[in-house]
Amino acid sequence: MSDGATRVLADATTAADPVADAARELIAGLALRPWGQVAASVYETGRLVANAPWLAGHHQRIAFLLRSQRPDGAWGPPEGYALVPTLSATDALLAALADGRAAPELLAPVAGGLDALVGTLLRADVRTLPDTPALDIIVPALVDTINDRLAGLPRDTADRLPRPPLPLPAGLNRDRLRAVRSAVAAGATLPPKLAHFYEILDAVPADAGPTLTAVGASPAATAAWLTAAGPDAGPAAYAFLRALIRDGGGPVPCPAPITVFERAWVLSGLRRAGITINPPASVLESLTAATAGQGIATGDGLPTDADTTSVSLDALARLGRPADPASLWAYETADGFCTWPGEDGFSVTTNAHVLDAFGQHVTRHPDADARYHRAVDRLSTVLVGHQRADGAWQDRWHASPYYATACCVLALAEFGRGAAAAEAVDRAAGWVLNSQRPDGSWGRWDGTAEETAYALRVLLTVPTTVPRVDDAVARGHAYLHESAAGDHRPLWYGKELYCPTMIVRAAVLAACRLASIRASGVDRSVADCGYQSRKTTT
């Protein structure tokens, strides 16, 4: 079904429609919580415990770390994704252990964390670890800090813990950490994106001051600056941290704020699925900086990037406020488009979103400059060239191939050019069909509502005449109906994997709407997908 036909049908069926009601709640939440909604972070919370015990909620943060520890002693998601959160949490509890006021109950969790690090996590080869941002800086810094803390423990405490010096993973060294710290000490101007990691770099942002809201969109980086400069030096940043701590009951999220990222992905995703929304003017206006200069950033404290800029442009276009995407030319490279200049690696989802933005423009302006048309042609080829042999795509900003595959399929199905683009969409749909789980879900480690939503978006680009598709869609939709209201696994790349809850909810709502339309126009018995009574402001 075309986007226009989907829109007409969806717009005609919003009365007493649970999906539309849930979408309105989501949109209201965007304005009520302008910093965004992200689940609590083990890494960031651990950094506050270790480096800023003076902040309110210190004991609640320790309690969060204790109850978040896995039975095997580690923290965080499966595989190598557990390395960074386990280092942060173990170091944090070691700091609290050295403080002496909560020592007895912390010995066993610290021992479990050290066992997990030495037993499996630090024995990994760096080539097999996930490409999470600044891993080559964070891991050496925390390994050194933990070793220093262990060496400084009183003998009676140290004798009760495993105390071999923690190694670095094979292939990882301290060269980049030393270089960046040396540059900081010499007063060099660092790339703006490094502000996100100031808690590791022993740095003070050059532009820090009374009006600064957040350092690098990171509570840990903000707390590190406030610890060095004092709360009076940054009243706005101090108020920001206090608000995050209050909202989370002690633990803090990361990244935060994600104002533009959250709004762009929610609005673009809902509208692409034909769901009628009417965002407040303030929400729409927050996206318009995408049309100027080098575009827009995820949130305060982060540099502008092509990914947020292109999704913001796509959202504006789908909401009847199209703009020239010329700001994206700043990110063009020999390989396609970078997320930001100097990016280490390549993102297929950024390039898919840039295709969306340029595709919107040339669709509305067929006589647009030939450069725009060449970009659409080129991006169609670039995305096809990065497809895996099995039909999926994988990206550096999300742990699940279902997200990357959905981004590429949606862009190629709507704006891709050439037979190769259509064939790539078909191969992706085949991969999704063959990877559905017996319970109707999809997922990298286990079935999740988020990944099932992305899988459904891929299948819903395929005509109903394709065998097995309708059955797979129906089973996936039924799974969403049963599971969507539960907690969502963190799958998005940050310093550790995190969950932007509003974006995930929007993705599930969009899939529910389109699956209902595919099945029977609108089947309101399941159209809510578990969201009918969920509030977005909690």
Coordinates of C-alpha atoms in Angstrom, one line a residue:
M1 CA 0.0 0.0 0.0
S2 CA 1.4 3.4 -0.9
D3 CA 2.2 6.0 1.8
G4 CA -0.7 8.2 0.4
A5 CA -3.2 5.4 0.6
T6 CA -2.1 4.4 4.0
R7 CA -2.5 8.0 5.2
V8 CA -6.0 8.3 3.8
L9 CA -7.2 5.1 5.4
A10 CA -5.5 5.9 8.7
D11 CA -6.8 9.4 8.8
A12 CA -10.3 8.2 8.3
T13 CA -10.2 5.8 11.2
T14 CA -8.8 7.8 14.1
A15 CA -12.1 8.1 16.0
A16 CA -12.0 5.9 19.1
D17 CA -8.7 4.4 17.8
P18 CA -6.4 3.2 20.5
V19 CA -3.3 3.6 18.3
A20 CA -4.2 7.2 17.5
D21 CA -4.9 7.8 21.2
A22 CA -1.6 6.3 22.2
A23 CA 0.2 8.4 19.5
R24 CA -1.4 11.6 21.0
E25 CA -0.1 10.6 24.4
L26 CA 3.4 10.1 23.0
I27 CA 3.3 13.5 21.3
A28 CA 2.2 15.1 24.5
G29 CA 5.1 13.5 26.3
L30 CA 7.6 15.0 23.9
A31 CA 6.6 18.5 25.1
L32 CA 6.2 17.6 28.7
R33 CA 9.6 15.9 29.0
P34 CA 11.8 18.0 26.6
W35 CA 15.1 16.3 27.7
G36 CA 13.7 13.0 26.4
Q37 CA 13.0 9.7 28.0
V38 CA 15.8 7.2 28.3
A39 CA 16.1 4.2 30.6
A40 CA 18.5 4.3 33.5
S41 CA 22.2 3.7 32.6
V42 CA 24.5 1.4 34.6
Y43 CA 27.6 3.1 33.1
E44 CA 26.4 6.7 33.9
T45 CA 25.0 5.8 37.3
G46 CA 28.3 4.1 38.2
R47 CA 30.3 7.2 37.2
L48 CA 28.2 9.4 39.5
V49 CA 28.6 6.9 42.4
A50 CA 32.4 6.9 41.8
N51 CA 33.0 10.5 41.0
A52 CA 30.2 12.6 42.5
P53 CA 29.0 11.0 45.8
W54 CA 28.0 14.5 46.9
L55 CA 25.0 14.5 44.6
A56 CA 21.6 13.7 46.0
G57 CA 20.5 10.1 45.5
H58 CA 23.9 8.5 46.1
H59 CA 22.6 5.6 48.1
Q60 CA 19.8 5.0 45.7
R61 CA 22.3 4.8 42.9
I62 CA 24.3 2.2 44.8
A63 CA 21.1 0.2 45.3
F64 CA 20.3 0.4 41.6
L65 CA 23.7 -1.0 40.7
L66 CA 23.3 -3.9 43.2
R67 CA 19.9 -4.9 41.9
S68 CA 21.1 -4.6 38.3
Q69 CA 23.9 -7.1 38.6
R70 CA 23.5 -10.3 36.7
P71 CA 23.8 -13.7 38.4
D72 CA 27.2 -14.2 36.7
G73 CA 28.5 -11.0 38.3
A74 CA 28.5 -8.8 35.2
W75 CA 26.2 -5.9 34.3
G76 CA 24.4 -5.1 31.1
P77 CA 23.5 -6.9 27.9
P78 CA 24.9 -10.1 26.5
E79 CA 28.3 -10.7 24.9
G80 CA 30.9 -7.9 24.8
Y81 CA 28.3 -5.3 25.4
A82 CA 28.6 -6.1 29.1
L83 CA 32.2 -4.9 29.3
V84 CA 31.8 -1.2 29.7
P85 CA 28.9 -1.3 32.2
T86 CA 30.6 -4.0 34.2
L87 CA 33.8 -1.9 34.5
S88 CA 31.8 1.2 35.5
A89 CA 29.7 -0.6 38.1
T90 CA 32.6 -2.6 39.6
D91 CA 34.7 0.6 39.9
A92 CA 31.8 2.5 41.4
L93 CA 31.2 -0.2 44.1
L94 CA 35.0 -0.3 44.8
A95 CA 34.9 3.4 45.4
A96 CA 31.9 3.0 47.8
L97 CA 33.7 0.1 49.4
A98 CA 36.8 2.3 50.0
D99 CA 34.5 4.9 51.6
G100 CA 33.8 2.3 54.3
R101 CA 30.2 3.1 55.2
A102 CA 28.6 0.3 53.1
A103 CA 31.5 -2.1 53.0
P104 CA 30.0 -5.5 54.1
E105 CA 27.2 -5.7 51.6
L106 CA 29.5 -4.6 48.7
L107 CA 32.2 -7.2 49.0
A108 CA 30.3 -10.0 47.2
P109 CA 29.1 -7.8 44.3
V110 CA 32.6 -6.4 43.8
A111 CA 34.1 -9.9 43.8
G112 CA 31.5 -11.0 41.3
G113 CA 32.2 -8.0 39.0
L114 CA 36.0 -8.7 39.2
D115 CA 35.4 -12.4 38.5
A116 CA 33.3 -11.6 35.4
L117 CA 35.9 -9.2 34.1
V118 CA 38.8 -11.5 34.5
G119 CA 36.9 -14.6 33.6
T120 CA 35.5 -13.6 30.2
L121 CA 35.0 -9.9 29.5
L122 CA 38.6 -8.8 29.5
R123 CA 39.8 -11.9 27.8
A124 CA 38.1 -10.8 24.6
D125 CA 39.9 -9.7 21.5
V126 CA 39.3 -6.0 20.7
R127 CA 38.3 -7.1 17.2
T128 CA 35.3 -9.0 18.6
L129 CA 34.1 -6.3 20.9
P130 CA 31.2 -4.1 19.8
D131 CA 32.1 -0.8 18.2
T132 CA 30.5 1.3 21.0
P133 CA 31.6 5.0 21.1
A134 CA 35.0 5.6 22.7
L135 CA 35.4 2.0 23.9
D136 CA 39.2 2.4 23.2
I137 CA 39.2 5.3 25.7
I138 CA 36.7 4.2 28.3
V139 CA 38.1 0.6 28.8
P140 CA 41.7 1.5 29.5
A141 CA 40.7 4.4 31.8
L142 CA 38.4 2.2 33.9
V143 CA 40.8 -0.7 34.0
D144 CA 43.5 1.6 35.3
T145 CA 41.2 3.1 37.9
I146 CA 40.0 -0.3 39.2
N147 CA 43.6 -1.5 39.5
D148 CA 44.5 1.7 41.4
R149 CA 41.5 1.2 43.8
L150 CA 42.4 -2.4 44.4
A151 CA 46.0 -1.5 45.2
G152 CA 44.8 1.1 47.7
L153 CA 42.4 -1.1 49.7
P154 CA 43.2 -1.9 53.3
R155 CA 44.8 -5.3 53.7
D156 CA 41.8 -6.9 55.5
T157 CA 39.5 -5.8 52.7
A158 CA 41.8 -6.6 49.9
D159 CA 42.4 -10.2 51.1
R160 CA 38.7 -10.9 50.6
L161 CA 38.7 -9.9 46.9
P162 CA 40.3 -11.4 43.8
R163 CA 43.2 -9.0 43.2
P164 CA 45.1 -9.8 40.0
P165 CA 45.8 -6.6 38.0
L166 CA 43.1 -6.4 35.4
P167 CA 44.5 -6.7 31.8
L168 CA 43.4 -4.9 28.7
P169 CA 41.6 -6.9 26.0
A170 CA 44.0 -8.3 23.4
G171 CA 44.7 -5.7 20.8
L172 CA 43.7 -2.7 22.9
N173 CA 46.2 -0.2 24.2
R174 CA 46.3 3.1 26.1
D175 CA 47.7 5.1 23.2
R176 CA 44.6 7.0 22.3
L177 CA 43.7 7.7 25.9
R178 CA 47.1 9.1 26.6
A179 CA 47.1 11.2 23.5
V180 CA 43.7 12.8 24.3
R181 CA 44.6 13.4 27.9
S182 CA 47.9 15.0 26.8
A183 CA 46.1 17.2 24.4
V184 CA 43.7 18.2 27.1
A185 CA 46.5 19.0 29.5
A186 CA 48.2 21.1 26.8
G187 CA 45.0 23.1 26.3
A188 CA 44.3 21.9 22.8
T189 CA 40.8 22.3 21.3
L190 CA 39.2 18.9 21.1
P191 CA 36.4 17.7 18.7
P192 CA 33.0 18.6 20.2
K193 CA 32.0 15.0 20.3
L194 CA 34.6 14.2 22.9
A195 CA 32.6 16.4 25.4
H196 CA 30.4 13.3 25.8
F197 CA 33.3 11.5 27.5
Y198 CA 34.7 14.3 29.7
E199 CA 34.4 12.1 32.8
I200 CA 37.1 9.9 31.4
L201 CA 39.4 12.6 29.9
D202 CA 39.9 14.7 33.1
A203 CA 38.8 17.7 31.0
V204 CA 36.9 20.9 31.6
P205 CA 34.9 22.1 28.5
A206 CA 36.3 25.4 27.3
D207 CA 32.8 26.9 27.0
A208 CA 31.5 25.7 30.4
G209 CA 29.7 28.4 32.3
P210 CA 26.6 29.4 34.2
T211 CA 24.3 28.9 31.3
L212 CA 25.6 25.5 30.2
T213 CA 22.8 22.9 30.6
A214 CA 24.7 19.7 30.1
V215 CA 28.2 18.7 29.2
G216 CA 28.2 16.5 26.1
A217 CA 24.6 15.3 26.7
S218 CA 26.0 13.1 29.5
P219 CA 25.1 13.2 33.2
A220 CA 28.5 11.7 34.0
A221 CA 30.4 14.3 32.0
T222 CA 28.2 17.1 33.6
A223 CA 28.8 15.7 37.1
A224 CA 32.6 15.5 36.4
W225 CA 32.6 19.2 35.5
L226 CA 30.5 20.2 38.4
T227 CA 32.7 18.2 40.8
A228 CA 35.7 20.1 39.6
A229 CA 34.2 23.5 39.2
G230 CA 31.6 23.5 42.0
P231 CA 27.8 23.6 41.7
D232 CA 27.8 27.4 41.8
A233 CA 29.8 27.5 38.7
G234 CA 27.0 25.9 36.6
P235 CA 23.6 26.5 38.1
A236 CA 21.8 25.4 34.9
A237 CA 23.9 22.2 34.7
Y238 CA 23.3 21.5 38.4
A239 CA 19.5 22.0 38.0
F240 CA 19.6 19.6 35.0
L241 CA 21.3 16.9 37.0
R242 CA 19.0 17.4 40.0
A243 CA 16.0 17.0 37.7
L244 CA 17.4 13.8 36.1
I245 CA 18.1 12.4 39.5
R246 CA 14.7 13.2 40.8
D247 CA 12.9 11.8 37.8
G248 CA 14.9 8.5 38.0
G249 CA 14.8 8.2 41.8
G250 CA 18.6 8.3 41.9
P251 CA 19.9 6.6 38.8
V252 CA 20.5 8.6 35.7
P253 CA 20.1 7.9 31.9
C254 CA 22.4 8.4 29.0
P255 CA 22.4 10.1 26.6
A256 CA 20.5 13.1 28.0
P257 CA 19.2 15.4 26.7
I258 CA 18.1 13.8 23.4
T259 CA 15.5 16.4 22.6
V260 CA 15.8 16.5 18.8
F261 CA 16.7 12.9 18.3
E262 CA 13.6 11.7 20.2
R263 CA 11.2 14.2 18.5
A264 CA 12.5 13.5 15.0
W265 CA 12.4 9.7 15.2
V266 CA 8.9 9.7 16.9
L267 CA 7.3 12.2 14.5
S268 CA 8.9 10.7 11.4
G269 CA 8.1 7.1 12.3
L270 CA 4.4 7.8 13.3
R271 CA 3.7 9.9 10.2
R272 CA 5.4 7.5 7.9
A273 CA 3.0 4.8 9.1
G274 CA 0.0 7.2 8.3
I275 CA -0.9 7.9 11.9
T276 CA -2.5 11.4 12.2
I277 CA -0.6 13.6 14.7
N278 CA -0.7 17.2 15.6
P279 CA 2.5 18.1 17.4
P280 CA 2.7 21.4 19.4
A281 CA 4.4 24.2 17.6
S282 CA 7.2 24.1 20.1
V283 CA 8.0 20.5 19.1
L284 CA 8.0 21.3 15.4
E285 CA 10.1 24.4 15.8
S286 CA 12.7 22.5 17.7
L287 CA 13.5 20.6 14.5
T288 CA 13.8 23.6 12.1
A289 CA 17.5 24.1 12.9
A290 CA 18.0 21.1 10.6
T291 CA 17.5 23.4 7.7
A292 CA 20.4 25.7 8.5
G293 CA 24.2 25.5 8.5
Q294 CA 25.4 22.0 9.1
G295 CA 22.0 20.9 10.5
I296 CA 21.1 19.9 14.0
A297 CA 22.3 17.9 16.9
T298 CA 20.7 15.1 18.9
G299 CA 20.5 17.4 21.9
D300 CA 22.3 20.1 23.8
G301 CA 26.0 19.4 24.3
L302 CA 26.5 17.2 21.2
P303 CA 27.8 18.2 17.7
T304 CA 25.5 18.4 14.7
D305 CA 25.2 15.2 12.7
A306 CA 23.8 14.0 9.5
D307 CA 21.6 11.3 11.1
T308 CA 19.6 13.7 13.3
T309 CA 19.5 16.3 10.6
S310 CA 18.1 14.0 7.9
V311 CA 15.4 12.4 10.2
S312 CA 14.4 15.9 11.3
L313 CA 14.1 17.0 7.7
D314 CA 12.1 13.8 6.9
A315 CA 9.7 14.5 9.8
L316 CA 9.2 18.1 8.8
A317 CA 8.4 17.0 5.2
R318 CA 5.9 14.4 6.3
L319 CA 4.2 17.0 8.5
G320 CA 3.7 19.4 5.7
R321 CA 6.8 21.6 6.4
P322 CA 9.3 20.5 3.8
A323 CA 12.6 22.3 3.6
D324 CA 15.7 22.1 1.3
P325 CA 18.1 19.5 2.7
A326 CA 21.2 21.5 1.6
S327 CA 22.6 21.3 5.1
L328 CA 23.4 17.6 4.5
W329 CA 26.0 18.4 1.9
A330 CA 28.4 19.2 4.7
Y331 CA 28.5 15.4 5.4
E332 CA 29.1 14.1 1.9
T333 CA 32.2 11.9 1.6
A334 CA 33.7 9.6 -1.0
D335 CA 31.9 6.7 0.5
G336 CA 28.4 8.3 0.9
F337 CA 27.5 10.4 3.9
C338 CA 29.2 10.4 7.3
T339 CA 27.4 10.8 10.6
W340 CA 29.8 13.7 11.4
P341 CA 33.1 14.8 9.8
G342 CA 35.9 12.5 10.9
E343 CA 33.7 9.6 11.8
D344 CA 35.5 6.3 12.5
G345 CA 33.5 3.8 10.5
F346 CA 30.4 3.9 8.2
S347 CA 26.7 4.0 9.1
V348 CA 24.2 2.5 6.8
T349 CA 21.3 3.9 8.8
T350 CA 22.6 7.4 8.5
N351 CA 22.9 6.9 4.7
A352 CA 19.3 5.5 4.6
H353 CA 18.0 8.5 6.5
V354 CA 19.9 10.9 4.2
L355 CA 18.2 9.0 1.3
D356 CA 14.8 9.7 3.0
A357 CA 15.6 13.4 3.2
F358 CA 16.8 13.8 -0.4
G359 CA 14.1 11.5 -1.7
Q360 CA 11.4 13.7 0.0
H361 CA 13.0 16.7 -1.7
V362 CA 13.2 15.4 -5.3
T363 CA 9.7 13.9 -5.0
R364 CA 8.3 17.3 -4.2
H365 CA 10.6 19.1 -6.6
P366 CA 11.3 16.9 -9.7
D367 CA 13.1 19.9 -11.2
A368 CA 15.5 20.2 -8.3
D369 CA 19.2 20.7 -8.9
A370 CA 20.7 17.6 -10.6
R371 CA 23.0 17.2 -7.6
Y372 CA 20.0 16.1 -5.5
H373 CA 19.0 13.5 -8.1
R374 CA 22.5 12.2 -8.3
A375 CA 22.6 11.8 -4.5
V376 CA 19.4 9.7 -4.6
D377 CA 20.9 7.5 -7.3
R378 CA 24.2 7.2 -5.4
L379 CA 22.7 6.4 -2.1
S380 CA 20.5 3.7 -3.7
T381 CA 23.7 2.1 -4.9
V382 CA 25.6 2.6 -1.6
L383 CA 22.9 1.0 0.5
V384 CA 22.6 -2.0 -1.8
G385 CA 26.4 -2.4 -1.7
H386 CA 26.4 -2.7 2.1
Q387 CA 23.7 -5.4 2.3
R388 CA 24.8 -8.6 3.8
A389 CA 24.7 -11.8 1.8
D390 CA 21.8 -13.1 3.9
G391 CA 19.7 -10.0 3.0
A392 CA 20.1 -8.1 6.2
W393 CA 22.0 -4.9 7.1
Q394 CA 24.0 -4.2 10.2
D395 CA 24.8 -0.8 11.6
R396 CA 27.1 0.8 14.2
W397 CA 24.3 2.7 16.0
H398 CA 22.1 -0.2 17.0
A399 CA 22.8 -3.8 18.2
S400 CA 20.0 -5.3 16.2
P401 CA 20.2 -6.0 12.4
Y402 CA 16.4 -5.6 12.3
Y403 CA 16.7 -1.8 13.0
A404 CA 19.3 -1.3 10.2
T405 CA 17.4 -3.5 7.8
A406 CA 14.1 -1.6 8.4
C407 CA 15.8 1.7 7.9
C408 CA 17.4 0.6 4.6
V409 CA 14.3 -1.2 3.3
L410 CA 12.0 1.8 4.1
A411 CA 14.3 4.2 2.3
L412 CA 14.9 2.0 -0.7
A413 CA 11.2 1.0 -1.0
E414 CA 10.0 4.6 -1.0
F415 CA 12.9 6.4 -2.7
G416 CA 15.4 3.9 -4.1
R417 CA 16.1 3.8 -7.8
G418 CA 16.9 0.9 -10.0
A419 CA 16.2 -2.8 -10.1
A420 CA 19.0 -3.5 -7.6
A421 CA 17.1 -1.5 -5.0
A422 CA 13.9 -3.5 -5.5
E423 CA 15.8 -6.7 -5.4
A424 CA 17.5 -5.7 -2.1
V425 CA 14.2 -5.1 -0.5
D426 CA 13.0 -8.5 -1.6
R427 CA 16.2 -10.2 -0.2
A428 CA 15.7 -8.3 3.1
A429 CA 12.1 -9.5 3.3
G430 CA 13.2 -13.1 2.7
W431 CA 15.8 -12.8 5.6
V432 CA 13.1 -11.5 7.9
L433 CA 10.7 -14.3 7.0
N434 CA 13.3 -16.9 7.6
S435 CA 14.3 -15.5 11.0
Q436 CA 10.9 -15.3 12.7
R437 CA 10.8 -17.1 16.1
P438 CA 8.2 -19.7 16.9
D439 CA 6.3 -17.3 19.2
G440 CA 5.9 -14.9 16.3
S441 CA 8.7 -12.5 17.4
W442 CA 12.0 -11.4 16.0
G443 CA 15.2 -10.5 17.8
R444 CA 19.0 -10.8 18.0
W445 CA 19.2 -12.5 21.4
D446 CA 15.6 -13.2 22.1
G447 CA 12.3 -11.9 20.8
T448 CA 11.6 -8.2 21.6
A449 CA 8.7 -5.8 20.8
E450 CA 11.1 -3.3 19.2
E451 CA 12.8 -5.7 16.9
T452 CA 9.5 -7.3 16.0
A453 CA 8.2 -3.9 15.0
Y454 CA 11.1 -3.4 12.7
A455 CA 10.7 -6.8 11.1
L456 CA 7.0 -6.1 10.5
R457 CA 7.9 -2.8 8.8
V458 CA 10.1 -4.8 6.4
L459 CA 7.5 -7.4 5.6
L460 CA 4.8 -4.7 5.2
T461 CA 6.7 -3.3 2.2
V462 CA 6.0 -6.7 0.4
P463 CA 2.8 -7.2 -1.6
T464 CA 0.2 -9.5 0.0
T465 CA 0.6 -11.9 -2.9
V466 CA 4.0 -13.1 -1.6
P467 CA 3.6 -16.5 0.2
R468 CA 4.0 -16.6 3.9
V469 CA 4.0 -12.9 4.4
D470 CA 0.5 -12.4 5.7
D471 CA 0.9 -15.3 8.2
A472 CA 4.2 -13.9 9.5
V473 CA 2.7 -10.5 9.9
A474 CA -0.3 -11.8 11.7
R475 CA 1.8 -13.8 14.2
G476 CA 4.2 -10.8 14.7
H477 CA 1.2 -8.5 15.3
A478 CA -0.2 -10.9 17.9
Y479 CA 3.2 -11.0 19.6
L480 CA 3.2 -7.2 19.8
H481 CA -0.3 -7.2 21.2
E482 CA 0.9 -9.4 24.1
S483 CA 4.3 -7.9 24.8
A484 CA 4.5 -4.3 23.8
A485 CA 3.6 -2.9 27.1
G486 CA 6.5 -4.5 28.9
D487 CA 10.0 -3.2 29.4
H488 CA 12.2 -2.8 26.4
R489 CA 15.7 -4.3 26.1
P490 CA 18.5 -1.6 25.5
L491 CA 19.7 -2.0 21.9
W492 CA 20.9 1.5 20.9
Y493 CA 24.6 2.3 20.8
G494 CA 26.0 4.8 23.4
K495 CA 28.8 4.3 25.9
E496 CA 26.8 1.2 26.6
L497 CA 23.6 0.0 25.0
Y498 CA 20.6 2.2 26.0
C499 CA 16.8 2.4 25.3
P500 CA 15.2 5.6 24.1
T501 CA 11.7 4.5 25.3
M502 CA 9.6 7.0 23.4
I503 CA 11.2 6.1 20.1
V504 CA 10.7 2.4 20.7
R505 CA 7.0 2.9 21.6
A506 CA 6.5 4.9 18.5
A507 CA 8.1 2.2 16.4
V508 CA 5.8 -0.4 17.9
L509 CA 2.7 1.8 17.4
A510 CA 3.6 2.4 13.7
A511 CA 4.0 -1.4 13.1
C512 CA 0.7 -2.1 14.8
R513 CA -1.1 0.4 12.7
L514 CA 0.2 -0.9 9.4
A515 CA -0.2 -4.6 10.4
S516 CA -3.9 -3.8 11.3
I517 CA -4.4 -2.2 7.9
R518 CA -2.8 -5.1 6.1
A519 CA -5.0 -7.6 8.0
S520 CA -8.5 -6.0 7.7
G521 CA -8.5 -2.3 7.3
V522 CA -8.3 -1.6 11.0
D523 CA -8.8 -4.4 13.4
R524 CA -9.4 -2.5 16.6
S525 CA -9.5 -5.6 18.7
V526 CA -5.7 -5.6 18.5
A527 CA -4.8 -2.2 17.1
D528 CA -3.7 -0.8 20.5
C529 CA -0.9 -3.4 20.8
G530 CA -1.0 -3.1 24.6
Y531 CA -0.6 0.7 24.6
Q532 CA -4.2 1.7 25.4
S533 CA -3.6 2.6 29.0
R534 CA 0.1 3.4 29.0
K535 CA 1.0 6.9 30.0
T536 CA 4.1 8.5 28.3
T537 CA 5.0 10.8 31.1
T538 CA 6.0 8.2 33.7

